[in-house]
Short mmCIF file of C-alpha atoms in Angstrom, two decimals:
data_model
loop_
_atom_site.label_atom_id
_atom_site.label_comp_id
_atom_site.label_asym_id
_atom_site.label_seq_id
_atom_site.Cartn_x
_atom_site.Cartn_y
_atom_site.Cartn_z
CA MET X 1 -14.99 13.60 13.25
CA ALA X 2 -16.82 13.78 9.87
CA PRO X 3 -17.66 10.35 8.18
CA ALA X 4 -15.60 11.37 4.94
CA ALA X 5 -12.46 11.72 7.22
CA ARG X 6 -12.48 8.28 8.09
CA ARG X 7 -13.98 6.53 5.35
CA ALA X 8 -11.05 6.09 2.88
CA VAL X 9 -8.78 3.44 2.16
CA PRO X 10 -5.39 3.90 3.62
CA VAL X 11 -2.47 3.42 1.29
CA ALA X 12 -0.38 1.48 2.72
CA VAL X 13 -1.52 -0.70 5.12
CA THR X 14 6.96 -3.53 4.52
CA ALA X 15 23.37 -1.62 0.47
CA ALA X 16 23.43 1.71 -0.36
CA ALA X 17 20.62 3.13 -2.15
CA GLU X 18 21.26 3.87 -5.87
CA PRO X 19 22.93 7.10 -6.56
CA ALA X 20 21.15 10.36 -8.01
CA PRO X 21 19.86 9.68 -10.78
CA SER X 22 22.32 9.90 -14.11
CA GLY X 23 19.98 9.27 -16.51
CA ARG X 24 22.64 6.63 -18.34
CA GLN X 25 21.04 3.07 -18.92
CA ALA X 26 23.65 0.84 -20.59
CA VAL X 27 21.63 -1.32 -23.08
CA ASP X 28 23.01 -4.18 -26.05
CA TRP X 29 21.49 -2.13 -28.89
CA CYS X 30 20.84 1.58 -29.96
CA ARG X 31 17.98 3.40 -31.62
CA PRO X 32 16.71 6.50 -32.91
CA SER X 33 16.04 9.30 -30.35
CA ARG X 34 12.68 10.05 -31.78
CA VAL X 35 11.42 6.66 -30.85
CA VAL X 36 9.71 7.17 -26.97
CA GLU X 37 8.94 3.85 -24.76
CA PRO X 38 5.17 3.53 -24.70
CA TRP X 39 5.11 4.44 -20.71
CA VAL X 40 6.88 7.93 -21.50
CA ALA X 41 4.34 10.48 -20.68
CA SER X 42 6.03 13.54 -21.42
CA ALA X 43 7.87 14.45 -24.21
CA ASP X 44 10.88 15.53 -21.60
CA VAL X 45 11.50 11.82 -21.35
CA VAL X 46 13.51 10.95 -24.16
CA PRO X 47 15.69 8.03 -24.84
CA ALA X 48 18.55 9.53 -27.12
CA CYS X 49 21.09 7.16 -28.47
CA ARG X 50 24.83 7.98 -27.26
CA GLY X 51 27.50 4.91 -28.78
CA GLN X 52 25.74 1.84 -26.80
CA GLU X 53 23.93 3.37 -24.32
CA VAL X 54 19.92 4.87 -24.04
CA VAL X 55 20.00 8.34 -22.02
CA VAL X 56 16.45 8.83 -20.27
CA ALA X 57 16.46 12.19 -18.88
CA GLY X 58 13.34 11.94 -16.36
CA SER X 59 10.98 15.11 -16.17
CA VAL X 60 11.47 17.26 -13.20
CA GLU X 61 8.12 15.87 -11.39
CA VAL X 62 9.42 12.48 -11.78
CA GLU X 63 12.79 12.97 -10.53
CA ARG X 64 11.62 14.49 -7.92
CA VAL X 65 9.93 11.70 -6.15
CA TYR X 66 12.40 9.35 -7.57
CA GLY X 67 15.04 11.49 -5.45
CA ALA X 68 13.03 10.86 -2.52
CA LEU X 69 12.22 6.66 -3.16
CA ALA X 70 15.61 6.51 -3.37
CA GLU X 71 16.74 7.94 -0.34
CA ALA X 72 14.19 6.03 1.46
CA ALA X 73 15.79 2.98 -0.08
CA GLY X 74 19.15 3.98 1.12
CA LEU X 75 17.64 4.02 4.59
CA VAL X 76 16.63 -0.32 4.52
CA GLY X 77 19.34 -1.41 2.49
CA VAL X 78 17.87 -1.12 -1.24
CA VAL X 79 18.66 -0.85 -4.69
CA PRO X 80 15.69 0.80 -6.72
CA GLU X 81 14.81 -1.38 -9.97
CA GLY X 82 14.88 2.17 -12.03
CA ASP X 83 13.42 1.44 -15.05
CA ALA X 84 10.35 -0.03 -13.34
CA VAL X 85 9.98 2.64 -11.10
CA ARG X 86 10.33 5.47 -13.61
CA ARG X 87 7.81 3.97 -15.96
CA VAL X 88 5.32 4.12 -13.06
CA LEU X 89 6.42 7.63 -12.45
CA ALA X 90 6.58 8.71 -15.96
CA GLY X 91 3.09 6.93 -16.67
CA HIS X 92 1.20 9.25 -13.91
CA GLU X 93 3.63 12.11 -14.42
CA ASP X 94 0.35 14.28 -14.18
CA LEU X 95 -0.89 13.33 -11.19
CA LEU X 96 2.61 13.25 -9.30
CA GLY X 97 2.16 16.97 -7.68
CA ASP X 98 -1.24 15.80 -5.90
CA ALA X 99 -0.89 12.32 -5.23
CA VAL X 100 -1.07 10.54 -1.74
CA VAL X 101 2.90 8.95 -2.03
CA VAL X 102 3.95 6.54 0.79
CA PHE X 103 6.99 4.71 1.10
CA SER X 104 6.70 1.98 2.84
CA MET X 105 9.41 -0.56 5.33
CA THR X 106 8.98 -4.14 6.82
CA ALA X 107 10.84 -4.59 9.83
CA SER X 108 12.87 -7.79 9.53
CA ALA X 109 15.09 -9.80 11.80
CA SER X 110 16.96 -11.08 9.06
CA GLY X 111 17.51 -7.78 6.92
CA SER X 112 15.86 -5.67 4.83
CA GLY X 113 12.39 -6.77 4.16
CA GLY X 114 12.17 -4.54 1.29
CA LEU X 115 10.85 -0.99 0.24
CA ASP X 116 7.08 -0.57 -1.45
CA MET X 117 6.34 2.61 -3.34
CA SER X 118 2.36 3.19 -3.13
CA MET X 119 0.21 6.16 -4.52
CA THR X 120 -3.00 7.28 -5.08
CA VAL X 121 -4.15 7.37 -8.89
CA PRO X 122 -8.00 9.28 -9.83
CA ALA X 123 -10.98 7.32 -10.83
CA ASP X 124 -10.99 8.90 -14.12
CA HIS X 125 -7.39 7.69 -14.68
CA VAL X 126 -6.34 3.90 -16.22
CA ASP X 127 -6.67 1.65 -13.52
CA PRO X 128 -3.03 0.38 -12.40
CA TYR X 129 -3.48 -3.00 -13.59
CA ALA X 130 -4.69 -1.97 -16.65
CA PHE X 131 -1.45 0.17 -16.82
CA ALA X 132 1.06 -2.06 -15.77
CA LEU X 133 -0.04 -4.33 -18.79
CA SER X 134 -0.14 -2.23 -21.13
CA SER X 135 3.34 -1.13 -19.95
CA GLY X 136 4.77 -4.58 -19.61
CA LEU X 137 5.06 -4.30 -16.04
CA ILE X 138 3.06 -7.37 -15.49
CA GLU X 139 2.01 -10.73 -17.59
CA PRO X 140 -1.57 -11.40 -18.44
CA THR X 141 -2.97 -14.16 -16.43
CA ASP X 142 -6.12 -16.59 -17.26
CA HIS X 143 -6.10 -16.36 -13.04
CA PRO X 144 -9.06 -14.91 -11.83
CA VAL X 145 -6.65 -12.38 -9.82
CA GLY X 146 -6.72 -10.56 -12.95
CA SER X 147 -10.01 -9.59 -13.25
CA VAL X 148 -10.93 -8.50 -10.19
CA ILE X 149 -10.40 -4.55 -10.57
CA SER X 150 -12.63 -5.04 -13.79
CA ASP X 151 -15.33 -6.70 -12.10
CA LEU X 152 -15.39 -4.55 -9.72
CA GLN X 153 -15.50 -1.31 -11.81
CA GLU X 154 -18.62 -3.25 -13.87
CA ARG X 155 -20.56 -3.64 -10.40
CA PHE X 156 -19.60 -0.64 -8.51
CA PRO X 157 -18.70 3.22 -8.59
CA ILE X 158 -15.01 3.39 -7.80
CA GLY X 159 -13.78 6.91 -5.80
CA MET X 160 -10.28 6.15 -6.08
CA TYR X 161 -7.49 3.68 -7.48
CA GLY X 162 -3.87 3.46 -5.67
CA ILE X 163 -0.42 1.39 -7.21
CA ASP X 164 1.80 -0.60 -5.37
CA LEU X 165 5.53 -1.30 -6.28
CA ASP X 166 8.14 -2.91 -4.90
CA VAL X 167 11.00 -1.07 -5.59
CA SER X 168 13.85 -3.52 -6.52
CA GLY X 169 11.09 -5.94 -8.24
CA GLY X 170 8.33 -3.77 -9.82
CA PHE X 171 4.84 -3.91 -9.81
CA LYS X 172 2.81 -5.49 -6.91
CA LYS X 173 -0.67 -4.42 -6.60
CA ALA X 174 -3.52 -2.12 -7.31
CA TYR X 175 -6.16 -0.53 -4.97
CA ALA X 176 -9.68 0.21 -6.06
CA ALA X 177 -11.37 2.39 -3.16
CA PHE X 178 -15.13 2.72 -3.12
CA PRO X 179 -16.79 6.67 -2.45
CA SER X 180 -16.70 7.94 1.26
CA ASP X 181 -20.60 7.89 1.02
CA ASP X 182 -21.16 4.61 -1.05
CA LEU X 183 -19.51 1.90 0.49
CA ARG X 184 -19.64 -1.68 -0.18
CA ASP X 185 -21.28 -4.61 2.09
CA VAL X 186 -18.80 -7.63 2.45
CA SER X 187 -22.16 -9.52 0.64
CA GLU X 188 -22.17 -7.53 -2.33
CA LEU X 189 -18.58 -8.30 -2.88
CA VAL X 190 -19.25 -12.06 -2.65
CA GLY X 191 -21.27 -11.83 -6.03
CA VAL X 192 -18.59 -10.34 -7.75
CA PRO X 193 -17.47 -13.61 -9.99
CA SER X 194 -13.45 -13.23 -9.69
CA MET X 195 -14.00 -13.13 -6.26
CA PRO X 196 -11.93 -16.17 -3.94
CA ARG X 197 -14.35 -18.32 -2.21
CA SER X 198 -12.85 -17.08 0.90
CA VAL X 199 -14.72 -13.97 1.01
CA ALA X 200 -18.13 -15.79 1.24
CA ASP X 201 -16.61 -18.09 3.52
CA ASN X 202 -15.47 -15.38 6.00
CA ALA X 203 -18.07 -12.88 5.54
CA GLU X 204 -19.96 -14.04 9.01
CA LEU X 205 -17.04 -13.61 11.15
CA LEU X 206 -16.39 -9.77 9.65
CA ASN X 207 -20.00 -8.96 10.31
CA ARG X 208 -20.00 -10.39 13.65
CA TYR X 209 -17.07 -8.15 14.64
CA GLY X 210 -18.44 -4.39 13.14
CA LEU X 211 -16.16 -5.38 9.63
CA GLY X 212 -18.48 -6.06 7.39
CA THR X 213 -18.22 -2.54 5.28
CA VAL X 214 -15.52 -2.95 3.37
CA GLN X 215 -13.68 0.77 2.01
CA GLY X 216 -11.63 -0.77 -0.72
CA VAL X 217 -10.37 -3.55 -2.59
CA SER X 218 -6.21 -4.40 -2.66
CA VAL X 219 -4.62 -7.13 -5.08
CA ASP X 220 -1.89 -8.34 -4.72
CA TYR X 221 -0.59 -10.20 -8.40
CA ARG X 222 2.46 -12.33 -6.97
CA ARG X 223 0.90 -13.96 -4.33
CA ASN X 224 -2.62 -13.94 -6.08
CA GLU X 225 -4.30 -12.72 -2.83
CA ILE X 226 -6.64 -9.85 -1.88
CA ASN X 227 -6.63 -7.67 0.69
CA LEU X 228 -10.68 -5.92 2.24
CA TYR X 229 -9.97 -2.63 3.88
CA CYS X 230 -12.82 -2.69 6.54
CA ASP X 231 -14.64 0.18 7.72
CA ARG X 232 -14.12 0.93 11.72
CA ILE X 233 -17.24 2.51 12.19
CA SER X 234 -15.55 4.14 15.00
CA THR X 235 -12.68 6.30 16.45
CA GLU X 236 -13.37 4.90 19.92
CA ALA X 237 -10.02 2.80 21.13
CA LEU X 238 -10.00 -0.86 20.20
CA GLU X 239 -10.03 -2.91 23.35
CA PRO X 240 -7.57 -5.96 23.77
CA GLU X 241 -10.63 -8.70 24.47
CA PHE X 242 -12.10 -7.70 21.22
CA VAL X 243 -8.65 -7.89 19.20
CA ARG X 244 -7.92 -11.26 21.26
CA SER X 245 -11.15 -12.52 20.16
CA LEU X 246 -11.13 -11.51 16.65
CA LEU X 247 -7.47 -13.35 16.23
CA ARG X 248 -8.83 -16.37 17.68
CA ASP X 249 -12.24 -16.72 15.54
CA MET X 250 -9.62 -16.22 12.97
CA GLY X 251 -7.45 -18.98 13.34
CA LEU X 252 -4.36 -16.57 13.72
CA ARG X 253 -1.90 -15.91 16.06
CA ALA X 254 -2.20 -14.07 19.24
CA ALA X 255 -1.21 -10.74 19.80
CA GLY X 256 1.54 -9.80 22.51
CA GLU X 257 0.62 -7.25 24.95
CA GLN X 258 2.87 -4.46 23.33
CA GLY X 259 0.78 -5.72 20.01
CA LEU X 260 -2.69 -5.23 21.86
CA GLU X 261 -1.51 -1.94 23.21
CA PHE X 262 -0.49 -0.36 19.64
CA ALA X 263 -3.88 -2.10 18.49
CA LYS X 264 -5.86 0.40 20.92
CA ARG X 265 -5.31 2.93 18.11
CA THR X 266 -6.09 1.35 15.12
CA PHE X 267 -7.27 3.53 12.45
CA ALA X 268 -7.61 0.49 9.64
CA ILE X 269 -8.36 -3.10 9.48
CA TYR X 270 -7.54 -5.03 6.43
CA PRO X 271 -8.02 -8.87 6.23
CA THR X 272 -5.90 -10.95 3.53
CA LEU X 273 -7.19 -13.59 1.59
CA SER X 274 -6.50 -16.27 -1.30
CA TRP X 275 -7.68 -18.21 -3.66
CA GLU X 276 -5.95 -21.42 -2.14
CA SER X 277 -8.05 -21.79 1.38
CA SER X 278 -11.18 -20.52 2.60
CA ARG X 279 -9.10 -19.29 5.87
CA ILE X 280 -8.22 -15.65 6.52
CA GLU X 281 -4.53 -15.61 5.69
CA ARG X 282 -3.40 -12.55 7.37
CA ILE X 283 -4.74 -9.55 9.22
CA CYS X 284 -3.07 -5.94 9.62
CA PHE X 285 -3.62 -3.36 12.52
CA ALA X 286 -2.75 0.36 10.98
CA VAL X 287 -1.81 3.09 13.08
CA ILE X 288 -1.39 6.60 12.00
CA THR X 289 0.75 8.58 13.47
CA THR X 290 3.53 11.47 13.73
CA ASP X 291 5.49 9.63 16.78
CA PRO X 292 8.42 7.85 15.90
CA THR X 293 8.13 5.82 19.07
CA THR X 294 4.78 4.44 18.00
CA THR X 295 5.62 0.62 17.52
CA PRO X 296 4.01 -2.60 17.55
CA THR X 297 6.78 -4.12 19.13
CA THR X 298 10.07 -3.97 21.40
CA SER X 299 12.24 -6.34 19.75
CA GLU X 300 15.41 -6.06 18.09
CA PRO X 301 16.47 -5.19 15.50
CA GLU X 302 12.74 -4.22 14.67
CA VAL X 303 12.89 -1.28 16.60
CA SER X 304 15.78 -0.03 15.45
CA GLN X 305 15.13 -0.42 11.79
CA MET X 306 11.81 1.43 12.45
CA TRP X 307 13.29 3.91 14.24
CA LYS X 308 15.66 5.01 11.82
CA TYR X 309 13.69 4.87 9.13
CA ALA X 310 10.88 6.61 11.04
CA THR X 311 12.80 9.85 12.23
CA ASN X 312 14.78 10.44 8.41
CA ALA X 313 12.51 9.08 5.73
CA PRO X 314 12.04 11.48 3.35
CA PHE X 315 8.65 14.07 3.58
CA ASP X 316 7.43 17.11 1.29
CA TYR X 317 5.07 18.99 3.83
CA GLU X 318 4.53 20.60 7.41
CA ARG X 319 5.24 17.22 9.78
CA ARG X 320 6.10 14.14 9.10
CA ALA X 321 3.18 11.61 8.92
CA LEU X 322 3.90 7.20 9.49
CA VAL X 323 1.68 4.56 9.78
CA TYR X 324 2.80 1.67 11.72
CA GLY X 325 1.42 -1.77 10.97
CA LEU X 326 0.76 -5.02 13.41
CA ALA X 327 0.61 -7.89 11.09
CA LEU X 328 -0.36 -11.33 11.82
CA SER X 329 -0.59 -14.56 10.54
CA ALA X 330 -1.23 -18.56 11.91
CA GLU X 331 2.73 -18.91 12.51
CA LYS X 332 3.92 -15.28 12.77
CA GLU X 333 4.10 -11.53 13.53
CA TYR X 334 5.81 -9.08 11.44
CA TYR X 335 5.84 -5.01 11.78
CA LYS X 336 5.49 -2.82 8.86
CA LEU X 337 6.00 0.70 8.57
CA GLY X 338 5.07 3.40 5.87
CA SER X 339 6.21 7.21 5.75
CA TYR X 340 4.06 9.72 3.84
CA PHE X 341 6.08 11.24 1.46
CA GLN X 342 2.92 13.58 0.06
CA VAL X 343 -0.42 13.80 2.05
CA SER X 344 -3.73 15.30 1.51
CA ASP X 345 -6.13 17.13 4.23
CA HIS X 346 -7.88 13.16 4.77
CA GLN X 347 -4.41 11.85 6.35
CA ARG X 348 -3.73 15.39 8.30
CA ARG X 349 -7.32 14.76 9.85
CA LEU X 350 -6.61 10.94 10.53
CA VAL X 351 -3.36 11.92 12.65
CA LYS X 352 -5.29 14.47 14.22
CA ALA X 353 -8.75 12.18 15.10
CA PHE X 354 -6.05 9.28 15.99
CA GLU X 355 -3.82 10.31 18.11
CA ALA X 356 -5.83 12.11 20.35
CA LEU X 357 -6.91 8.60 21.29
CA THR X 358 -6.25 7.97 25.33
CA ASP X 359 -6.49 4.67 27.22
#
C-alpha cells in the first residue's frame, strides 16, 4: 500500500428525526429581507420577513447534506439543532460537493449517545475554530485550548482541516491534519506553547509503542481535550499482546476478547489528553470497513443500535463505508460508529487495505 494511502487523519475516529426542512424558523422579531446573516455564504440563503417568522431557504447543496444528516439523526433518536447545523453547512457551501462527510453515533446502554457530523475543510479555507468564532458558534476563551490551532498553523504546514458538530448541540471540535509527506514527531508538538503538559509526559510511552509520529490533532472545545492521531506505520494486524500491554502502561481498562479481536484490524489509534492531568484520558482503536458485522462488542443493546445504524445510514456513493471505534478509559469502554456519507479515493484505498487483513 502506498504511504499516502494510509497517512491521513480519519475524520471521525459517537425521538424522531426533524422533518424535512421547511425553512421556517419562528422568532419574536422581524427584519428586512435584504439583511443576511454573517454566516450565509450564498445569495440563495436569505432571511425574509413574514409576519413574526424568518424564512430561510437553504441552497440545494446545503439542504442535500442537511436532509441526509436529519435521516441519520432519526436512526439514533436525535433531533438536529437546525440553525447551528445550517450555519456550518452554508459557511462551507462551496466545499460540500467534494468534502468527506461522516455522520457518527455512539452506542449506549442508556439510549442514544447522540450524533456528530464531521467534514473535511481544505487548508486554504478559513480554519474551523476561526469560523466558529466569527459565526458565533463558540465563545472566545483564555484557556490554552483556544490557541492550539493557531499555534500549529504558525509552526507547521497544515494539509487539511476538519470540523465536527454535535448535531443537537452545535460546534464541538476542530481538526488540523499535517501533509501526508510531512508528519510531525510527538517531540515537536511538545514545544507548542498551548499543548497540554500531558503530551510531554506521555511522549516516551507513545514512542515506545511506535506511536510517536502524529498525523494530526483534534481539539475538543467542550471538554478542553485534544486527540493525537498516531500513524500506525504498518497495515499489519495489531496483535492482542500489543494492545494489552499498551492499555496496561497507559493505565486504561483492559479490552475484552471481542475488543482484542476487533483491534487487530485497527487503521488508526488516537489517545485523548487534557490540561487537567498528566494521564492519557482515553484511547480509541478505529477500524474501517464495509461490513456491518464488524463490531467491537457483542453486548446489547449496543450491537442492535450499531446494526440498525450501519445498515440504514445514508450514503452518496457506490458502497457504504463504516468506521467503528473501540474507546477505553480507566473506568469503562464504549463504542462509536461513523458512516461515511461522502468519501474520497483515500477512504476507498483504506477499506481495501484493511479489509484484506487476515488472522
